[in-house]
mmCIF file of C-alpha atoms in Angstrom:
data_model
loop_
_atom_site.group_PDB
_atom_site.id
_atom_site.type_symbol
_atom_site.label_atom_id
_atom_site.label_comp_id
_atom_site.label_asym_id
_atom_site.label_seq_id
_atom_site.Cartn_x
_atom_site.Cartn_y
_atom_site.Cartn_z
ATOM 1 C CA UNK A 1 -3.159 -32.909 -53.267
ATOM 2 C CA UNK A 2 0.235 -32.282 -54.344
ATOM 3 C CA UNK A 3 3.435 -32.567 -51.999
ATOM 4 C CA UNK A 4 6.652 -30.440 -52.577
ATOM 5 C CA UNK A 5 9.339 -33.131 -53.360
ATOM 6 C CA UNK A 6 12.441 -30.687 -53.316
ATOM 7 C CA UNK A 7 15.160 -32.068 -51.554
ATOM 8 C CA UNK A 8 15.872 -30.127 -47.802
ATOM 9 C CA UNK A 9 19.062 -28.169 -47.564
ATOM 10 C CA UNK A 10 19.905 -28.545 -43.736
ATOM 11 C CA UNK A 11 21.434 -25.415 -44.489
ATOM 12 C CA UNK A 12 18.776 -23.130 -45.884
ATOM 13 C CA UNK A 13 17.308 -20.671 -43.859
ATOM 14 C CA UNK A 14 13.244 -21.225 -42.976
ATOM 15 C CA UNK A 15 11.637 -18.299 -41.363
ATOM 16 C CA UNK A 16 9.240 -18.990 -38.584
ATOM 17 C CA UNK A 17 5.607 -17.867 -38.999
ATOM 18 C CA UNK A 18 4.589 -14.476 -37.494
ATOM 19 C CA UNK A 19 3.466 -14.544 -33.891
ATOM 20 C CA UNK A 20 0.697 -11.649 -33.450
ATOM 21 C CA UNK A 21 2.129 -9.592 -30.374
ATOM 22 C CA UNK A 22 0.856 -7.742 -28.049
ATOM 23 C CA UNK A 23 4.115 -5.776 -26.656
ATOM 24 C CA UNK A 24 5.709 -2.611 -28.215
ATOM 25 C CA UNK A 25 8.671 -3.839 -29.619
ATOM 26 C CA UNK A 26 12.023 -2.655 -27.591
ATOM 27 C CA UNK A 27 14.785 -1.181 -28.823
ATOM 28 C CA UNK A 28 18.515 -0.684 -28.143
ATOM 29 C CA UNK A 29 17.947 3.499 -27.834
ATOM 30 C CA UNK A 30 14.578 2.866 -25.721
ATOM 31 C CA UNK A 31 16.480 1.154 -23.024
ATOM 32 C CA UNK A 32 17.685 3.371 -19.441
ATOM 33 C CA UNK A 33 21.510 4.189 -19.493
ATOM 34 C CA UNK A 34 23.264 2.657 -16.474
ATOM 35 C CA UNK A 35 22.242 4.764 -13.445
ATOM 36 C CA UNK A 36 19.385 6.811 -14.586
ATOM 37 C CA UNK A 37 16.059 7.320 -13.392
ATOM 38 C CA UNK A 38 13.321 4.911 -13.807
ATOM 39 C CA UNK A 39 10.931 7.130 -11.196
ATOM 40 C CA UNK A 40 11.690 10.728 -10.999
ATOM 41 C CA UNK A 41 11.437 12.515 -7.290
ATOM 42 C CA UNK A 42 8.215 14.304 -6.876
ATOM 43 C CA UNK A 43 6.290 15.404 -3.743
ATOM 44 C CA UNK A 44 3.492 12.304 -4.312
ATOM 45 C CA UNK A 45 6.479 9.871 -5.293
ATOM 46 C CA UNK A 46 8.682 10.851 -1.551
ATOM 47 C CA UNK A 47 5.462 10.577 0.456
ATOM 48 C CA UNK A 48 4.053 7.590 -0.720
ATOM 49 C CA UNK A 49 8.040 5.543 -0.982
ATOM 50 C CA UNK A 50 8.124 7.361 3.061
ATOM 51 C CA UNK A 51 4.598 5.155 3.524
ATOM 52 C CA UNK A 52 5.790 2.051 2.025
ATOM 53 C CA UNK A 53 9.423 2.050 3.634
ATOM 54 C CA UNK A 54 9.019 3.683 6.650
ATOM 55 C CA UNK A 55 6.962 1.059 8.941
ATOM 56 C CA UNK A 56 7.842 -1.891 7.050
ATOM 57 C CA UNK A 57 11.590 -0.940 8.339
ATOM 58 C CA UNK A 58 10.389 -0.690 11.740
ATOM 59 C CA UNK A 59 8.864 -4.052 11.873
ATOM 60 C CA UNK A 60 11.656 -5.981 10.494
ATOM 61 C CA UNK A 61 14.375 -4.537 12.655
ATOM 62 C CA UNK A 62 12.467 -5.391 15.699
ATOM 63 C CA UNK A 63 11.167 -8.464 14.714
ATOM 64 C CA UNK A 64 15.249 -9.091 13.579
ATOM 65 C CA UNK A 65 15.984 -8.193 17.194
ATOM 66 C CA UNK A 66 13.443 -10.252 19.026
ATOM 67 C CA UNK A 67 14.470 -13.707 16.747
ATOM 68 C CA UNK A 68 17.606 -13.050 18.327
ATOM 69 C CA UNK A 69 16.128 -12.529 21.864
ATOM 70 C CA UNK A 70 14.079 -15.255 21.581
ATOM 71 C CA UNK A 71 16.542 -17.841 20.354
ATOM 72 C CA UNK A 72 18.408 -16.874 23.179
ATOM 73 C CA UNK A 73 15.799 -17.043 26.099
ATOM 74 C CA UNK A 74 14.947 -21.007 24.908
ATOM 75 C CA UNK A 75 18.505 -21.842 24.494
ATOM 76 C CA UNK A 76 19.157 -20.054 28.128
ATOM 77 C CA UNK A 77 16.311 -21.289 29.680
ATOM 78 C CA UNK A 78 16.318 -24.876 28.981
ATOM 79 C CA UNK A 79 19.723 -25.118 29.995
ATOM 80 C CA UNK A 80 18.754 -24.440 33.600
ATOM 81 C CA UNK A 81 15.836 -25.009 34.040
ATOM 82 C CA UNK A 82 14.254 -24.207 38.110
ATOM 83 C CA UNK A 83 10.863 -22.095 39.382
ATOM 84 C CA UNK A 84 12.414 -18.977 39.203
ATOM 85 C CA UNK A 85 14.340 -19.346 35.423
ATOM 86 C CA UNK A 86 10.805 -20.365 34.387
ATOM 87 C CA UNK A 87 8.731 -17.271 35.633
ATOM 88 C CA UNK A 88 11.208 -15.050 34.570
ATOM 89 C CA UNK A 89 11.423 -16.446 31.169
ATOM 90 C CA UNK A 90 7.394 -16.331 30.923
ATOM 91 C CA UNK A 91 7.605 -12.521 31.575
ATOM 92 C CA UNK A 92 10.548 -12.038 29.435
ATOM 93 C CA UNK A 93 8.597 -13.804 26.552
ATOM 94 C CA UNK A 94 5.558 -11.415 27.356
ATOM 95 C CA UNK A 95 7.968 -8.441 27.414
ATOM 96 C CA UNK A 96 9.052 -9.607 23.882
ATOM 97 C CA UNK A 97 5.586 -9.788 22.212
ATOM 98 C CA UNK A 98 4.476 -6.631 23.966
ATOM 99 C CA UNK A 99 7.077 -4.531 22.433
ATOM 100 C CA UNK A 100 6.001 -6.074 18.847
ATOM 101 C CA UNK A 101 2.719 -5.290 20.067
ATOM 102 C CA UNK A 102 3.686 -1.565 20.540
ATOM 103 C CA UNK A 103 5.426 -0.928 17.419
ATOM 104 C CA UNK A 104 2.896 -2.720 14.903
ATOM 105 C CA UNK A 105 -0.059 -0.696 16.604
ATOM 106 C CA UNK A 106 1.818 2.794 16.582
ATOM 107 C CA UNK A 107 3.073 1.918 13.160
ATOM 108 C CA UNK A 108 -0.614 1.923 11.513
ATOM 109 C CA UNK A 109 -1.668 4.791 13.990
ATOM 110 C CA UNK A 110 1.445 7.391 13.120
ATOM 111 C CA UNK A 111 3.354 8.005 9.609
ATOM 112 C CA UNK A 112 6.455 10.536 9.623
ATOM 113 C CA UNK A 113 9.554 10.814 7.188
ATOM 114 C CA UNK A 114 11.683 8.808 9.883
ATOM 115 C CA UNK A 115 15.297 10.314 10.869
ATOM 116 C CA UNK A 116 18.303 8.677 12.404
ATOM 117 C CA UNK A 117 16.524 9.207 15.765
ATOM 118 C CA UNK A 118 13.498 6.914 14.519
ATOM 119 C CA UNK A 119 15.891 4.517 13.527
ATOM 120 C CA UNK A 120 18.224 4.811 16.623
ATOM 121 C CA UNK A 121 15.295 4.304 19.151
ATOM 122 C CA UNK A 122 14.111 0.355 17.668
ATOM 123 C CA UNK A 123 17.626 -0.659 17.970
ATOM 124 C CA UNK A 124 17.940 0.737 21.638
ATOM 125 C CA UNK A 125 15.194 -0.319 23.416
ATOM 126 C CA UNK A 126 14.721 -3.909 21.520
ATOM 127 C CA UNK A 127 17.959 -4.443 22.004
ATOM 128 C CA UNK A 128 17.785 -3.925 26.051
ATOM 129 C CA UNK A 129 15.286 -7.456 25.952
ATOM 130 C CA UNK A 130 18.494 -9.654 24.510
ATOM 131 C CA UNK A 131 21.063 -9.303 27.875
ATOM 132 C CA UNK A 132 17.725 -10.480 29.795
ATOM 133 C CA UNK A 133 18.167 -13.869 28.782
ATOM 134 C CA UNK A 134 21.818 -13.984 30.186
ATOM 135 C CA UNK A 135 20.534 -13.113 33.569
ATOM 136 C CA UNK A 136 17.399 -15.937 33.801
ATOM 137 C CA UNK A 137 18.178 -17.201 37.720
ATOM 138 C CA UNK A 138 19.776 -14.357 38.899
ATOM 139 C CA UNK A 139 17.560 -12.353 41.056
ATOM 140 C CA UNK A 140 19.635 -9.080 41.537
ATOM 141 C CA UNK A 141 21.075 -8.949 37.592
ATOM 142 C CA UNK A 142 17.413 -9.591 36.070
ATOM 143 C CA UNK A 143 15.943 -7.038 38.017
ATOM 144 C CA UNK A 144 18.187 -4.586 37.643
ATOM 145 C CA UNK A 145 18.122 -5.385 34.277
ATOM 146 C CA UNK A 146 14.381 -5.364 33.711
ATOM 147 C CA UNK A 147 14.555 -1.878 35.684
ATOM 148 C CA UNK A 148 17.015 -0.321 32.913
ATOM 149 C CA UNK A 149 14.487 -1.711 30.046
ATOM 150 C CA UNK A 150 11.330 0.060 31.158
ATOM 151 C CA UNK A 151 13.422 3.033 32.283
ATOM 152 C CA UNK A 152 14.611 3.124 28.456
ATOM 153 C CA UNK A 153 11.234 1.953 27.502
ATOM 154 C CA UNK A 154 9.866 5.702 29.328
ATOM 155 C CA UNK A 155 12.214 7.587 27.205
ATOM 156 C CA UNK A 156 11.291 6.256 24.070
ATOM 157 C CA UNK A 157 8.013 6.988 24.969
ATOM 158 C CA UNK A 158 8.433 10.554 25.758
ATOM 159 C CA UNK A 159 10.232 10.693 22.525
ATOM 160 C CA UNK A 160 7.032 9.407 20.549
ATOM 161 C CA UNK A 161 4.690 12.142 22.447
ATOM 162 C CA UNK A 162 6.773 15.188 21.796
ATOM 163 C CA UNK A 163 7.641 14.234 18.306
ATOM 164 C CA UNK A 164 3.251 13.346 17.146
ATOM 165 C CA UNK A 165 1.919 16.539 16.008
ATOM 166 C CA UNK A 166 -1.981 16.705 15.628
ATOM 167 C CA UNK A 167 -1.265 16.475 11.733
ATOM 168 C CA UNK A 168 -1.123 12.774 11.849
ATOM 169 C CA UNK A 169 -5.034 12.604 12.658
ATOM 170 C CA UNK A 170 -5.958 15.207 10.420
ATOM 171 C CA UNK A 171 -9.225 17.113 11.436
ATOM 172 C CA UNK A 172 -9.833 14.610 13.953
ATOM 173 C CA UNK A 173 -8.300 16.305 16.918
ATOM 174 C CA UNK A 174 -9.940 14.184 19.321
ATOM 175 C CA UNK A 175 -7.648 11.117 18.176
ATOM 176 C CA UNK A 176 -4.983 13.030 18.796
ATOM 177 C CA UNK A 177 -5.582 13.997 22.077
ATOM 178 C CA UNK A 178 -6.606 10.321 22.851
ATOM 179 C CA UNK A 179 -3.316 8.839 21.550
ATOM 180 C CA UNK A 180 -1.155 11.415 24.002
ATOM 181 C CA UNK A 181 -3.646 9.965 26.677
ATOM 182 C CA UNK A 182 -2.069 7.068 25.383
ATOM 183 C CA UNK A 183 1.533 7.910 25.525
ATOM 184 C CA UNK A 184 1.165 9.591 29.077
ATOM 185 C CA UNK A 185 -0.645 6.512 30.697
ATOM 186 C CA UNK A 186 2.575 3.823 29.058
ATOM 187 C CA UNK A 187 4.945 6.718 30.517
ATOM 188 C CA UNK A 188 3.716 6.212 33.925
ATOM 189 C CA UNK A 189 3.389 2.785 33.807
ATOM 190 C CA UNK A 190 7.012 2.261 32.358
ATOM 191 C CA UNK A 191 8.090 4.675 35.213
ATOM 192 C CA UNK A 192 6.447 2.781 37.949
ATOM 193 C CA UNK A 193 7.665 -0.470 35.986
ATOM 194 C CA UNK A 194 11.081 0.831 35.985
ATOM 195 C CA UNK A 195 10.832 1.714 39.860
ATOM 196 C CA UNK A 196 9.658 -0.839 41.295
ATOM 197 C CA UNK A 197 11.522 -3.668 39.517
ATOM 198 C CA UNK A 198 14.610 -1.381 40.191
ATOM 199 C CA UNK A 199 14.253 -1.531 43.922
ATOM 200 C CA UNK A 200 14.125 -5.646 43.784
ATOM 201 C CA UNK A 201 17.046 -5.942 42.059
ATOM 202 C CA UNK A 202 18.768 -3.337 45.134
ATOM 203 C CA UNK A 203 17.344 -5.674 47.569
ATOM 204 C CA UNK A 204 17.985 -8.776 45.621
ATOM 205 C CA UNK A 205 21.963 -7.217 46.390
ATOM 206 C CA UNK A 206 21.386 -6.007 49.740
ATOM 207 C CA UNK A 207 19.678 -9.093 51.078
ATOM 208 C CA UNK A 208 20.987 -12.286 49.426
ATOM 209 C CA UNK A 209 19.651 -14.810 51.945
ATOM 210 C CA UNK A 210 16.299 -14.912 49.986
ATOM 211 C CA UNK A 211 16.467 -14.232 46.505
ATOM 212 C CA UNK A 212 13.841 -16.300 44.985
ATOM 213 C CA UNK A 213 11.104 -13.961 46.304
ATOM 214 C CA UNK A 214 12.532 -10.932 44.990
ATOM 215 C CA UNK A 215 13.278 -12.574 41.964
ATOM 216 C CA UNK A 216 9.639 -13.663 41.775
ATOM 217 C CA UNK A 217 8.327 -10.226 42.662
ATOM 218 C CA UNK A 218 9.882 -8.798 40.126
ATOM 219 C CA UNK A 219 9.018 -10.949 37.934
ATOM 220 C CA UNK A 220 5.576 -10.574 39.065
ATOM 221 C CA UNK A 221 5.904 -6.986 38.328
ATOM 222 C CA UNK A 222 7.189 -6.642 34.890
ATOM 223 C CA UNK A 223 4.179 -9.243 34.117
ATOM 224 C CA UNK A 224 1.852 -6.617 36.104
ATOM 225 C CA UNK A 225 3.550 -3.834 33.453
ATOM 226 C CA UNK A 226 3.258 -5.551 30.388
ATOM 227 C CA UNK A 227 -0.419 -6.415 31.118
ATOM 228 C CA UNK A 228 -1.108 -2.665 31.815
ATOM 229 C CA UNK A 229 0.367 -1.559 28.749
ATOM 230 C CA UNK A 230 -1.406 -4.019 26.438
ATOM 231 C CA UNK A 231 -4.851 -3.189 28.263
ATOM 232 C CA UNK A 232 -4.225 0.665 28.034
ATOM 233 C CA UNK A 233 -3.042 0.463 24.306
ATOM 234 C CA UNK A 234 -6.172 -2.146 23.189
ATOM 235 C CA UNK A 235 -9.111 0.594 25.033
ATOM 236 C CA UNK A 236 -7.162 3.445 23.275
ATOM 237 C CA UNK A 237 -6.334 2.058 20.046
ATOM 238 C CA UNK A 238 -10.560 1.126 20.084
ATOM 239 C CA UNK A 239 -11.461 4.851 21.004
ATOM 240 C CA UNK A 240 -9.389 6.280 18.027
ATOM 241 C CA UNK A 241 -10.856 3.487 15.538
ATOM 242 C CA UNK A 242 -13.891 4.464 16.511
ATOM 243 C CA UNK A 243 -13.330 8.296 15.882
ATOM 244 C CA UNK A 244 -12.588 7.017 12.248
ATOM 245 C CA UNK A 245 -15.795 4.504 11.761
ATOM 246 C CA UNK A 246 -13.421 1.594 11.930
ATOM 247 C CA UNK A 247 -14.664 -1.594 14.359
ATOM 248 C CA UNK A 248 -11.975 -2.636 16.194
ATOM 249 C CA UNK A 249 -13.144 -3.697 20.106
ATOM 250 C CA UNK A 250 -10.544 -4.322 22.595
ATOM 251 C CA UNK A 251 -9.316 -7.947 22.685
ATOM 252 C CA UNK A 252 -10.609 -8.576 19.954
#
C-alpha cells in the first residue's frame, strides 16, 4: 500500500464526495415572486379552506372569551367569598361550559361560508358571561344580568334556525327537522330562562329586605336552564347521530 506524500496546500480547493439526492434540485427561476399564488382559488379549494377555518374560528374566539370570563369569576369570587357569591359563581361556571358546549356541538353538526353576522354573534353573546362576574353578591345586578344573557342567548338562537337550510343534512331530512326541534326547544328554554331570572332581579330591586333568596332563586334558575339545555342538546345530538350510523348515546 502506497500513501500520497504531497505536501497539503491549506489553500487548495478539495471537492466533497457526491451525496445521492433524492430532491429536484431548486433553482433561482423555479422560486414564487413575492406575492403570488402558491394555491390558486377553485370551487374545491374555497369549500374545503371554509371547512378548515370556519369552526376552528368559532372555537377559539369563544374559548378566548371564556379564559377571560373565567379568570375573572375566580379572581371575583375569592375575593368575597359568602353563600350567595358561591352559588352564583357555580352557575356562572356552568353557564360558561354550557355555551362551549353549544358551539363545539353545532360546530360539527352545521358548516356555512360564515359572514360578519356569524362572527358578530360569538362575540355578543360570550361576551354577555364576562360583566357576570362583576355582579357575584349582588342579587338585583346578577339577575338582571343573567336575564339579559339568555334573552341574547334566544336571539342567537333564532338566528341559527332561520339561517340552517335542510342542505346541511343532505338527503337526510329527518336530521334536519330534528335539529330545528332542537333550536325551538333551547328558544323556549332561553325565553323562560330569560323571564324568570328577569323578574328576580325586579324583585331583588323592589324588595331589598331579603335578597339572598332571590339571589338564590335565580341562581337556582339559570342552573335549572343550563341543565335543560345540555339534556335537550345530548337526546338530540344522539337522534341525528343515529340518522347517520354514528354511536353517540346521551351522556356519554
Amino acid at each position: 500500500m502506497t500513501y500520497d506524500r504531497r505536501p497539503v496546500n491549506p489553500r487548495e480547493f478539495i471537492p466533497a464526495p457526491a451525496r445521492r439526492s433524492h430532491a429536484a434540485p431548486v433553482y433561482p427561476a423555479d422560486l414564487p415572486e413575492r406575492g403570488e399564488a402558491i394555491q390558486a382559488l377553485t370551487r374545491d379549494v374555497l369549500i374545503r379552506r371554509s371547512l378548515d377555518v370556519s369552526p376552528t374560528a368559532f372555537i377559539t374566539i369563544i374559548s378566548i372569551i371564556q379564559g377571560v370570563a373565567l379568570g375573572l369569576l375566580a379572581q371575583n369570587t375569592f375575593a368575597r367569598p359568602s353563600l350567595l357569591v358561591g352559588v352564583q359563581s357555580a352557575a356562572m361556571l356552568m353557564v360558561l361550559v354550557s355555551v362551549f358546549y353549544y358551539y363545539l356541538t353545532m360546530s360539527i353538526l352545521l358548516r356555512w361560508a360564515p359572514s360578519f353576522l356569524d362572527c358578530f354573534l360569538p362575540f355578543a353573546i360570550a361576551s354577555l358571561e364576562i360583566p357576570g362576574a362583576f355582579f357575584l353578591g349582588n342579587a338585583k345586578a346578577w339577575n338582571l344580568w343573567l336575564g339579559a344573557f339568555w334573552f341574547g342567548t334566544f336571539i342567537g338562537l333564532w338566528i341559527t334556525k332561520k339561517w340552517s337550510p335542510p342542505s346541511h343534512f343532505g338527503d337526510e331530512t329527518g336530521a334536519h327537522r330534528t335539529l330545528h326541534d332542537l333550536l325551538h326547544e333551547l328558544r323556549l328554554t332561553a325565553g323562560l330562562g330569560a323571564m324568570t331570572v328577569g323578574w328576580c332581579g325586579l324583585f331583588a330591586a323592589l324588595m331589598p329586605f331579603n335578597p339572598l333568596f332571590w339571589g338564590l332563586l335565580g341562581a337556582a334558575i339559570v342552573l335549572a336552564t343550563v341543565g335543560m339545555v345540555v339534556a335537550r342538546t345530548e337526546l338530540r345530538a344522539s337522534q341525528i347521530h343515529a340518522r347517520y350510523g354514528v354511536n353517540r348515546p346521551p351522556f356519554n
